[in-house]
Short mmCIF file of C-alpha atoms and ligand atoms in Angstrom, two decimals:
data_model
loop_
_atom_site.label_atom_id
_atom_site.label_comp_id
_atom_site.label_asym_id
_atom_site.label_seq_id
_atom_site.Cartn_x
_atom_site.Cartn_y
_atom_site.Cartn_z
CA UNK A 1494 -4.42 14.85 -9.84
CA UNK A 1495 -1.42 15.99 -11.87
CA UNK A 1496 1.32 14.47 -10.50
CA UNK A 1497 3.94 12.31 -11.24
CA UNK A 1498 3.71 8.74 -10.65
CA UNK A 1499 6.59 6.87 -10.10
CA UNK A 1500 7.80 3.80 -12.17
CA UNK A 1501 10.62 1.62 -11.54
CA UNK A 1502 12.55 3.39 -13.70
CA UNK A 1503 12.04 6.88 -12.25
CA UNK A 1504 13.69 6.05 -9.12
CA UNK A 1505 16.98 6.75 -10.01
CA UNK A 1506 16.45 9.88 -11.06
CA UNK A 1507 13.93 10.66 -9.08
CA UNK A 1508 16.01 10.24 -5.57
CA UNK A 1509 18.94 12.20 -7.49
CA UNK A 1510 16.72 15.08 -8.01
CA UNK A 1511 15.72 15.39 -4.31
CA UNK A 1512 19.23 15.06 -3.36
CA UNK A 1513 19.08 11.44 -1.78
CA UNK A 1514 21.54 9.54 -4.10
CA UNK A 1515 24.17 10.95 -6.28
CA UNK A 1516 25.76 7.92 -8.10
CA UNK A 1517 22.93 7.06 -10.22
CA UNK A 1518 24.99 4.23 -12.17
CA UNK A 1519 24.92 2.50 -8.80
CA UNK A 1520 21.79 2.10 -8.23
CA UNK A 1521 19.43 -1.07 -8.84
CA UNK A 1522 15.43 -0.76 -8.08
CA UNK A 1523 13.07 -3.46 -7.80
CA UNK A 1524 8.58 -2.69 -6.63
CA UNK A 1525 7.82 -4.12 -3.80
CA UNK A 1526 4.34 -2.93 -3.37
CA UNK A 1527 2.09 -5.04 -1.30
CA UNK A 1528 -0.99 -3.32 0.93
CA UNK A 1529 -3.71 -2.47 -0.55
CA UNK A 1530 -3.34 1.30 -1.30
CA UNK A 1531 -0.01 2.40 -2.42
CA UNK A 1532 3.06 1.73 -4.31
CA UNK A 1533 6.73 1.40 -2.89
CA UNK A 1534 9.81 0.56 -4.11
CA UNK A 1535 13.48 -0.58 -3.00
CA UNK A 1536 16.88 1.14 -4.01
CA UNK A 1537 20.39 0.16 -3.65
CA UNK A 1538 23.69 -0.06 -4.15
CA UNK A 1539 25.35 -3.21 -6.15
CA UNK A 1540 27.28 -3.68 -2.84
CA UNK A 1541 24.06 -3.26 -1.01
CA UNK A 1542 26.05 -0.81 1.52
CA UNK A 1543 23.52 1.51 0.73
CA UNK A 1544 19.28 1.32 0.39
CA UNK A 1545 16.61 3.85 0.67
CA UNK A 1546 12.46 2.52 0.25
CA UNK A 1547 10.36 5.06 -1.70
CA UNK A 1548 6.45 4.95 -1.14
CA UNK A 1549 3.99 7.07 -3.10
CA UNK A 1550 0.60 7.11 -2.76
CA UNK A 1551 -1.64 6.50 -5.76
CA UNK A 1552 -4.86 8.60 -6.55
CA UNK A 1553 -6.42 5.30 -6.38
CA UNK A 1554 -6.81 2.33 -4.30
CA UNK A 1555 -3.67 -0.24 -5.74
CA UNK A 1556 -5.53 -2.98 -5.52
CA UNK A 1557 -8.95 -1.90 -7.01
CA UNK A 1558 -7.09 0.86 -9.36
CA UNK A 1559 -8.49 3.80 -11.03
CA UNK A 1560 -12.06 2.52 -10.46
CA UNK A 1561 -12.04 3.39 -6.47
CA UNK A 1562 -10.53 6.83 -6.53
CA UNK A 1563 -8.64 7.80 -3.31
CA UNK A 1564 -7.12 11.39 -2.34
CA UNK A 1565 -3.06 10.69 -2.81
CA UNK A 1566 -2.93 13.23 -0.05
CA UNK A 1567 -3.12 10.02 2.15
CA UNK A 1568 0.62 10.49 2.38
CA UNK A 1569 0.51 14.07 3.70
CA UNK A 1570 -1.37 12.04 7.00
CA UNK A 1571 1.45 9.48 6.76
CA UNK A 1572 4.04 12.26 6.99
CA UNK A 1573 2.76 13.98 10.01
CA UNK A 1574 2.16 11.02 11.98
CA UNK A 1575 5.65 10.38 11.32
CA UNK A 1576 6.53 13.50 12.30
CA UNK A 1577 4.95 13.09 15.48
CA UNK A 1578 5.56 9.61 16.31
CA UNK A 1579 9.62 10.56 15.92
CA UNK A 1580 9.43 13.08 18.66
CA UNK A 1581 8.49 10.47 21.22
CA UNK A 1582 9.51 7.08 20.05
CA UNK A 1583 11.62 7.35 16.93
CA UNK A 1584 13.27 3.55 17.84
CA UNK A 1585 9.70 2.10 16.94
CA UNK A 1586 9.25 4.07 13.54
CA UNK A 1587 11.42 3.81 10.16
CA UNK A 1588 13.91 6.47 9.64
CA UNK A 1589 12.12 9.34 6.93
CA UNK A 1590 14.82 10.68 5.14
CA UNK A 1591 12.22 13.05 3.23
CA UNK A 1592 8.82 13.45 2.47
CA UNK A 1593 7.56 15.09 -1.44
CA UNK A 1594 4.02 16.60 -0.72
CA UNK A 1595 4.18 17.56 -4.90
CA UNK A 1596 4.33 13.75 -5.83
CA UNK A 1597 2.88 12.20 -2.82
CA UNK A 1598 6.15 10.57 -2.20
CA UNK A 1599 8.04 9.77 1.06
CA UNK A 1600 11.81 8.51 0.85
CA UNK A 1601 12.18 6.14 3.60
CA UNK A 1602 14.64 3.87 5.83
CA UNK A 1603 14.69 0.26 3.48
CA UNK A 1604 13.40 -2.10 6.03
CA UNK A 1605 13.99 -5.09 4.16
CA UNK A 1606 16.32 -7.02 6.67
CA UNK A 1607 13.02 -6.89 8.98
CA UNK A 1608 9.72 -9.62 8.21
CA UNK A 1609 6.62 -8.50 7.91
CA UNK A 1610 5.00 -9.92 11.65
CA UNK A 1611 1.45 -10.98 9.72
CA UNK A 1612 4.09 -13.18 7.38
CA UNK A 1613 6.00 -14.21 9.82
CA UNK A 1614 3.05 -15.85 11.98
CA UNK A 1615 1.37 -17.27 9.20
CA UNK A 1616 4.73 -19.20 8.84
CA UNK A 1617 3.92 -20.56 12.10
CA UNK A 1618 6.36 -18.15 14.02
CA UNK A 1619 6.17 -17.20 17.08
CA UNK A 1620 5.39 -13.23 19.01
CA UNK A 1621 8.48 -13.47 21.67
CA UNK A 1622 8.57 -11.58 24.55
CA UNK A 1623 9.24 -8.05 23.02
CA UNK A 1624 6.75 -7.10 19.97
CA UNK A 1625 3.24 -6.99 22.00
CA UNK A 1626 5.32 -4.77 24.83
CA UNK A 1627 6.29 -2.65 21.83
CA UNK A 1628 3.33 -1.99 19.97
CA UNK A 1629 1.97 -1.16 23.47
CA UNK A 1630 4.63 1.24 23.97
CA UNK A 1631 4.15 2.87 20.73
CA UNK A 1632 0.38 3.83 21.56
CA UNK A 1633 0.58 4.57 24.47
CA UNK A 1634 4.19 7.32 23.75
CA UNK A 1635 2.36 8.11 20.21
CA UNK A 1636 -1.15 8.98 22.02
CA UNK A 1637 -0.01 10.46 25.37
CA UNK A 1638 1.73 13.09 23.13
CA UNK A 1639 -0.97 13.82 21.02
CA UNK A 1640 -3.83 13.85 23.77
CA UNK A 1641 -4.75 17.33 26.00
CA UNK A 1642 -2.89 14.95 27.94
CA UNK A 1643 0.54 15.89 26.23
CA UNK A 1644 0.18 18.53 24.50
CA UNK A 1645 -0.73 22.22 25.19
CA UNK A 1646 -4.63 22.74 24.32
CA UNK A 1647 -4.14 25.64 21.16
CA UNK A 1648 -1.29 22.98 20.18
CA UNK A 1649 -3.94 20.38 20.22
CA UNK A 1650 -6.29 22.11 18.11
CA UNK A 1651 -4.03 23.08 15.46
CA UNK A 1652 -3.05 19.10 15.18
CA UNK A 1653 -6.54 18.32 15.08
CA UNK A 1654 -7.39 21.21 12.60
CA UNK A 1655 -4.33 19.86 10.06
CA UNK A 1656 -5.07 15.82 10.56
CA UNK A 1657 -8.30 15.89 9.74
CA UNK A 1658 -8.92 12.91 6.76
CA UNK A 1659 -12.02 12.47 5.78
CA UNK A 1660 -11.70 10.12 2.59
CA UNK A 1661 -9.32 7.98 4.76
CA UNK A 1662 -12.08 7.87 7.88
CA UNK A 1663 -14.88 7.75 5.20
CA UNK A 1664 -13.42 4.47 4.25
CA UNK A 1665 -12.54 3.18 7.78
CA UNK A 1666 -16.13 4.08 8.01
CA UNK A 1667 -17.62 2.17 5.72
CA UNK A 1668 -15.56 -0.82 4.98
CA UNK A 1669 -14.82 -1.48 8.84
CA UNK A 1670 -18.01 0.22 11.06
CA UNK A 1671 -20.83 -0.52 8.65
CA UNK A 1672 -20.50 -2.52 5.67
CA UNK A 1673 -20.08 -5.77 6.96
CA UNK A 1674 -23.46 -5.60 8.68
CA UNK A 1675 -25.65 -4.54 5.26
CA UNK A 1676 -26.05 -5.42 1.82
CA UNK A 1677 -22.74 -4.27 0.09
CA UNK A 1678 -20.77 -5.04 -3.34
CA UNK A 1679 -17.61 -4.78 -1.23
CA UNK A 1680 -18.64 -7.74 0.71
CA UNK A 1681 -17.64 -11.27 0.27
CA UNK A 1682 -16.85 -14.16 2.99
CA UNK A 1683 -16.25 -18.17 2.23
CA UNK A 1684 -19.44 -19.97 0.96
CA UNK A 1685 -19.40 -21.82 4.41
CA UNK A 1686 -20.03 -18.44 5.97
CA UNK A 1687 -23.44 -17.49 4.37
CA UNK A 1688 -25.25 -18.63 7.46
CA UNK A 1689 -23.57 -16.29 9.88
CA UNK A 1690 -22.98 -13.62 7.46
CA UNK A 1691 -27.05 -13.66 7.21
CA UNK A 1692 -27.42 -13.76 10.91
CA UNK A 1693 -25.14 -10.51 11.42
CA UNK A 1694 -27.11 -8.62 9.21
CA UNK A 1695 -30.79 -9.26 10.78
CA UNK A 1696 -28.40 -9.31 14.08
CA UNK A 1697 -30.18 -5.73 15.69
CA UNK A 1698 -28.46 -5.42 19.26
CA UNK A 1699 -24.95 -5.87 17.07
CA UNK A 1700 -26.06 -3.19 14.34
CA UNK A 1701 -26.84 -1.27 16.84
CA UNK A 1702 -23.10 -1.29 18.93
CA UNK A 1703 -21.36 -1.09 15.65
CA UNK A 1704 -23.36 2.20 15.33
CA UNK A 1705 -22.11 3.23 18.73
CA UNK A 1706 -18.31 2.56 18.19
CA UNK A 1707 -18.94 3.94 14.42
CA UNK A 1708 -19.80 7.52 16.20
CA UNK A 1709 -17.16 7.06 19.09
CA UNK A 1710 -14.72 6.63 15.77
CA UNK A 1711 -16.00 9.69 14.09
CA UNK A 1712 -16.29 12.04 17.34
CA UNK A 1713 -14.10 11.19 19.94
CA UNK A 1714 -10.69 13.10 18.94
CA UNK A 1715 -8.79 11.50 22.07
CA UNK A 1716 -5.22 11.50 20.17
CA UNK A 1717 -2.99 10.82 16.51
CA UNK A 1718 -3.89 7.47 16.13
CA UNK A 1719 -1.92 5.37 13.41
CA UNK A 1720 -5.01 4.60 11.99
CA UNK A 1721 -4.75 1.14 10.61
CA UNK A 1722 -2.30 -0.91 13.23
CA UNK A 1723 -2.65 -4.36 12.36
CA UNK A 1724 -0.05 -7.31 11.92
CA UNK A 1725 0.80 -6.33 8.53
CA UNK A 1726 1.85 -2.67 9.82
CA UNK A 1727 4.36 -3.82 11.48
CA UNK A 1728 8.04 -5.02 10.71
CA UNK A 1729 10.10 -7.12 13.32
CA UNK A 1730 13.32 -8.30 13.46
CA UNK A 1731 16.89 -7.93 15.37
CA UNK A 1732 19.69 -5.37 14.90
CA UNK A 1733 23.46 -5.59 16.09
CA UNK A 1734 21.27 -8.91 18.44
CA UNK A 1735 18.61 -7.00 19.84
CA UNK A 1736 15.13 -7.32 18.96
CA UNK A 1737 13.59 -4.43 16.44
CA UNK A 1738 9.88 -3.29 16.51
CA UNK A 1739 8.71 -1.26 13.95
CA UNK A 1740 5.51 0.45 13.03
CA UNK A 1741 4.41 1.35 9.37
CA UNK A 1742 2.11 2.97 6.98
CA UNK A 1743 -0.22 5.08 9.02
CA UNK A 1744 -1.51 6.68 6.34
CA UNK A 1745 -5.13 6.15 8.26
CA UNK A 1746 -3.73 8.50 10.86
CA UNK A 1747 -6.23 11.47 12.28
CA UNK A 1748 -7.36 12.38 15.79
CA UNK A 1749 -9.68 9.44 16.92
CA UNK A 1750 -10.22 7.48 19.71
CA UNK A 1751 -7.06 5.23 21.15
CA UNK A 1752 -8.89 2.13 20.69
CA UNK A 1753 -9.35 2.12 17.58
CA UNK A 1754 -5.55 1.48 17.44
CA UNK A 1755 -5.29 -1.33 20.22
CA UNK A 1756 -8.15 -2.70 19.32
CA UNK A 1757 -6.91 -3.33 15.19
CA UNK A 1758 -3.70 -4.93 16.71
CA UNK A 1759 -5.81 -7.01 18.98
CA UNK A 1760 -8.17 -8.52 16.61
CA UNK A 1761 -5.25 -9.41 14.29
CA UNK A 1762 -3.33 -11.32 17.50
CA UNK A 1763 -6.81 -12.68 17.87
CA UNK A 1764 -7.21 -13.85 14.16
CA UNK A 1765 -3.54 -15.06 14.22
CA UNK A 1766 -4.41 -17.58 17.30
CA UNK A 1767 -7.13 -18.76 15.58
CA UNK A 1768 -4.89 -19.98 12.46
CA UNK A 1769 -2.70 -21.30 14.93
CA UNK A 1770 -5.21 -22.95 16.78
CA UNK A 1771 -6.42 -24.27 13.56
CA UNK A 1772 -3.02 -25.64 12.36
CA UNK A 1773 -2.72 -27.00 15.47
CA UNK A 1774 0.29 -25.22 16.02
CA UNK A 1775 1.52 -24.41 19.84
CA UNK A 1776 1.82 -19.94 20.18
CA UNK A 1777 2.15 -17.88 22.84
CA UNK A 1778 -0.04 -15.73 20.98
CA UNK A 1779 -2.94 -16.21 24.05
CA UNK A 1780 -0.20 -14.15 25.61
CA UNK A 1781 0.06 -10.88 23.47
CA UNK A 1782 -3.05 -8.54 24.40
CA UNK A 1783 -1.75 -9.21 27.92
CA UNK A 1784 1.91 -7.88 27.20
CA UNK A 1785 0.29 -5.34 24.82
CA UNK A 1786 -2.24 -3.78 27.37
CA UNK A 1787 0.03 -3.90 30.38
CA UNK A 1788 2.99 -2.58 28.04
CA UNK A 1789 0.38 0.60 27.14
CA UNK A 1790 -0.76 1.01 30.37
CA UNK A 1791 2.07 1.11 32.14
CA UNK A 1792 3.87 4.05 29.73
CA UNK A 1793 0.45 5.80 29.70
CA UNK A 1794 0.56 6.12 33.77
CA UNK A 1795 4.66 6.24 33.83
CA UNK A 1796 3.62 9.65 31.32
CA UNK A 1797 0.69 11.16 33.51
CA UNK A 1798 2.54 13.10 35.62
CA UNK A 1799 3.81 15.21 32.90
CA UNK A 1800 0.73 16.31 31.48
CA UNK A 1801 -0.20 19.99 30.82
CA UNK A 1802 -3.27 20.15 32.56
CA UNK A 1803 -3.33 18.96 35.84
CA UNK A 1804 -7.40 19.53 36.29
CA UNK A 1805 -7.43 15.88 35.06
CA UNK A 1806 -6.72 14.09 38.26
CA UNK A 1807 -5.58 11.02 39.13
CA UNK A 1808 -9.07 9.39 38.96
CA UNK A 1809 -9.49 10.57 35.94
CA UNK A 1810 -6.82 8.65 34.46
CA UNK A 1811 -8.12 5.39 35.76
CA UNK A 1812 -11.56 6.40 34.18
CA UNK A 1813 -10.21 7.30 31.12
CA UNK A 1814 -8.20 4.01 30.66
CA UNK A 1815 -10.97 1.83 31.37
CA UNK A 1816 -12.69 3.63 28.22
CA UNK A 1817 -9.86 3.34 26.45
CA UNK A 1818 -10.18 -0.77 27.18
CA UNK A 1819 -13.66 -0.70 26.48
CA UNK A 1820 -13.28 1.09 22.99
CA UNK A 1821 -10.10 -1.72 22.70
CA UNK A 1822 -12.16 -4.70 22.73
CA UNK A 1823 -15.29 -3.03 20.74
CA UNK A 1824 -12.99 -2.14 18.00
CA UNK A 1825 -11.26 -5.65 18.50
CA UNK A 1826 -14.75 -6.98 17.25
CA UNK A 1827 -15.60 -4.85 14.27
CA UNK A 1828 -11.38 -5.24 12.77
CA UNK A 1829 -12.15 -8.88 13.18
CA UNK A 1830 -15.67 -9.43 11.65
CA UNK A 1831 -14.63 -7.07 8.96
CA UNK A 1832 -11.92 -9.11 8.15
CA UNK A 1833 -14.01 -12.51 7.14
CA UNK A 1834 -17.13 -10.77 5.59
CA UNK A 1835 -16.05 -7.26 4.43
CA UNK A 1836 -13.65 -5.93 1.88
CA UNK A 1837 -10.36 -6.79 3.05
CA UNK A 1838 -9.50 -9.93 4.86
CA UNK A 1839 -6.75 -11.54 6.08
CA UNK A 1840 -3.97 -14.23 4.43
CA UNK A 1841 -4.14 -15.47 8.34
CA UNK A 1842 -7.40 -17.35 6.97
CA UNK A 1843 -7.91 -17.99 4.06
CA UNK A 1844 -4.62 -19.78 3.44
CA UNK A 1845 -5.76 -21.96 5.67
CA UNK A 1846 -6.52 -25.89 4.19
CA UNK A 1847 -10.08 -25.21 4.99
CA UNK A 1848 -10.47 -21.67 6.37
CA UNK A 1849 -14.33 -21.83 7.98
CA UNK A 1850 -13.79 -23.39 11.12
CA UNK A 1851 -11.47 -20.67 12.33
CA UNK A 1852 -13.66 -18.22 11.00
CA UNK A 1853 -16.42 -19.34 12.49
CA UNK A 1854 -14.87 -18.92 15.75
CA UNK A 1855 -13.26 -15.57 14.40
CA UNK A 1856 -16.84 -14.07 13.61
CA UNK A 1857 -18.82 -15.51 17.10
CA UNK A 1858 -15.52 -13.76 19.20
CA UNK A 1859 -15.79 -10.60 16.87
CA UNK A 1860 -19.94 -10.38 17.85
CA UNK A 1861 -19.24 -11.34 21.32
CA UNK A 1862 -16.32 -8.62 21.76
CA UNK A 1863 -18.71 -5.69 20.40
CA UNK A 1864 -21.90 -6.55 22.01
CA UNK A 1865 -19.96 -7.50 25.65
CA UNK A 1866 -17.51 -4.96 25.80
CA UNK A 1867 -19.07 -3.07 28.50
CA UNK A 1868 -18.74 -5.99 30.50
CA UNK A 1869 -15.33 -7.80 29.56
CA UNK A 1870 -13.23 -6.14 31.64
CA UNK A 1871 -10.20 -7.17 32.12
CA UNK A 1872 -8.14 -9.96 30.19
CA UNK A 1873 -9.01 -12.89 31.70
CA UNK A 1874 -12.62 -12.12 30.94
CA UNK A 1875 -11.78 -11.96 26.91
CA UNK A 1876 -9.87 -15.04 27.24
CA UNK A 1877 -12.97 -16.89 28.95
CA UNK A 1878 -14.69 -15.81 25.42
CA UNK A 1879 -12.11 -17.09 23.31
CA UNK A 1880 -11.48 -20.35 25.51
CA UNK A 1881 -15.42 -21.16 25.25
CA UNK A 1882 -16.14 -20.80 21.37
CA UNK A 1883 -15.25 -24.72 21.63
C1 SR1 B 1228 -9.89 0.02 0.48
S1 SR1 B 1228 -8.82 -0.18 1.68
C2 SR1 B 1228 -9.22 -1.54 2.63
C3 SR1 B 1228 -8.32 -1.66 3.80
O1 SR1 B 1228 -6.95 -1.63 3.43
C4 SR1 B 1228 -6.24 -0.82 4.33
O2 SR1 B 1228 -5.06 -1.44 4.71
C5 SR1 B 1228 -7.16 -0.57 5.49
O3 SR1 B 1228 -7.12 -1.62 6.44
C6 SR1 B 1228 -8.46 -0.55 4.79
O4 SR1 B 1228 -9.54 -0.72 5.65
MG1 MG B 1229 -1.70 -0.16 5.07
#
């Protein structure tokens, strides 16, 4: 790809030549890569007054390296949902101090003081009030902006035109909308699994619904989504004592359909009560797709009468939130069933003692959340699911 990648030991010079540090004796840098696709490092000061976070993107996959090549231009997607997201709710993003298209590289706001929510619930914490209302918040400010909704329709186009990512979506395709239902090398679940991993892929009416939220993923160019908004994209913590939400790495980001975005946070809650559950640990996380869809709701309708076109009509809105619902809890159901028998899957589980009882229930919700969705309606009608897997 001929660029440069970034060691530890570039840093210094690295964020001197773009003009982000100038005393480059005082400066320590440590890696603190940890999803699966990029690298990112820390800088700082030896009074720690002063840190900056540098991410590049790889022209692999990090965690498979070079043997799963992956377009570094990734980060160009991550910059311009940034860009985007800052116009309309720059409290719930990190601070970009500068993005490198040459190297990939974005220099960044460190967020170390924050946790990591994923890491923070598998230590048995708690959501609070205030993160679920936030992530809410965030798609519905984030996608308003970005819909024909709010934004002018040659505007719209353009955004579309430029955020198109089709390695990124080819992968969201694949690992997330299909794989886990066929034969694929990718694949891999807990021995104690086999029987329902079998089951899902001779399981017809579920192929079939995958299929259906696969296309709705790969046609329906509704708004910017983040792309990839699960528990590990987001950083929480409190600031001068108030609570701090923020959301991360949406390097997934292209014009899809809103869902997709509630629906990844919503299968993570989900996965996170079932550790809980498991652990036998009391959560209020039965609580969060509640405070998350009422959170995104209400800013979606608070922003409707500021749209640009005013041909969409009031019952229009109410139609087009009930898809977005819909395509919420589908997408719930393929992030979660994904997440026990696909690629990638999630520390929630399988640091549990004994990780197949949860999954178990994980995988019969996941089914029951894609092949239902048309009719689980409202909340109370996904809890009745989760409350009777036993
Ligand atoms: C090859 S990438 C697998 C997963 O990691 C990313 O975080 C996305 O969730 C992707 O699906
Ligand atoms: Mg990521």
């Amino acid at each position: 790809m001929g660029y440069r990648i970034l060691e530890t030991d570039d840093i210094p010079a690295y964020l001197g030549e773009r003009g982000h540090w100038e005393d480059l004796a005082d400066i320590r840098v440590r890696e603190v890569s940890d999803g699966n696709m990029n690298r990112v490092f820390l800088a700082s000061s030896a009074d720690g007054t002063r840190s900056l976070a540098v991410k590049q993107a790889l022209p692999w996959v990090r965690v498979a390296g070079p043997s799963w090549p992956m377009n570094p231009d990734r980060a160009d997607a991550e910059a311009r949902a940034y860009e985007q997201v800052a116009k309309v709710a720059p409290d719930k993003i990190p601070a970009v101090h500068g993005y490198d298209p040459e190297n990939y590289a974005l220099v960044m706001e460190d967020m170390s003081d924050l946790e990591v929510l994923r890491t923070l619930l598998n230590e048995g914490a708690a959501y609070g009030p205030h993160t679920s209302a936030r992530i809410g918040e965030f798609v519905a400010q984030f996608s308003f902006a970005t819909s024909d909704f709010g934004m002018p329709s040659a505007e719209r186009k353009a955004l579309i035109a430029a955020s198109v990512s089709p390695e990124l979506c080819k992968i969201t395709e694949d690992v997330v909308l299909s794989e886990p239902y066929v034969e694929h090398e990718h694949n891999h679940w807990h021995p104690g699994l086999d029987d329902l991993a079998a089951a899902f892929r001779a399981d017809t009416r579920l192929r079939t619904e995958v299929a259906d939220l696969r296309h709705t993923f790969m046609t329906s160019a509704q708004a910017l989504l983040h792309g990839d908004l699960h528990t590990g994209s987001v950083m929480v913590g409190r600031r001068e004592d108030a609570p701090v939400v923020r959301v991360f790495d949406p390097e997934f980001s292209f014009v899809g359909p809103i869902g997709y975005d509630l629906g990844l946070y919503w299968a993570n809650v989900l996965v996170s009560e079932e550790r809980a559950r498991a652990l036998g640990a009391p959560s209020d996380h039965a609580e969060q797709l509640r405070l998350s869809w009422e959170a995104f709701e209400a800013e979606f309708r608070r922003l409707w009468p500021t749209r640009v076109d005013t041909f969409f009509d009031d019952a229009y809105l109410d139609r087009f939130l009930r898809r977005v619902w819909t395509d919420s809890v589908g997408y719930a159901g393929t992030e979660i069933v994904r997440r026990i028998i696909g690629f990638a899957h999630l520390t929630d589980l399988t640091t549990l003692p004994d990780p197949v009882p949860a999954s178990r229930r994980a995988l019969l919700l996941g089914r029951e959340l894609i092949v239902r969705r048309e009719e689980l309606t409202d909340i109370e009608a996904v809890r009745a699911v989760v409350e009777s897997l036993g």
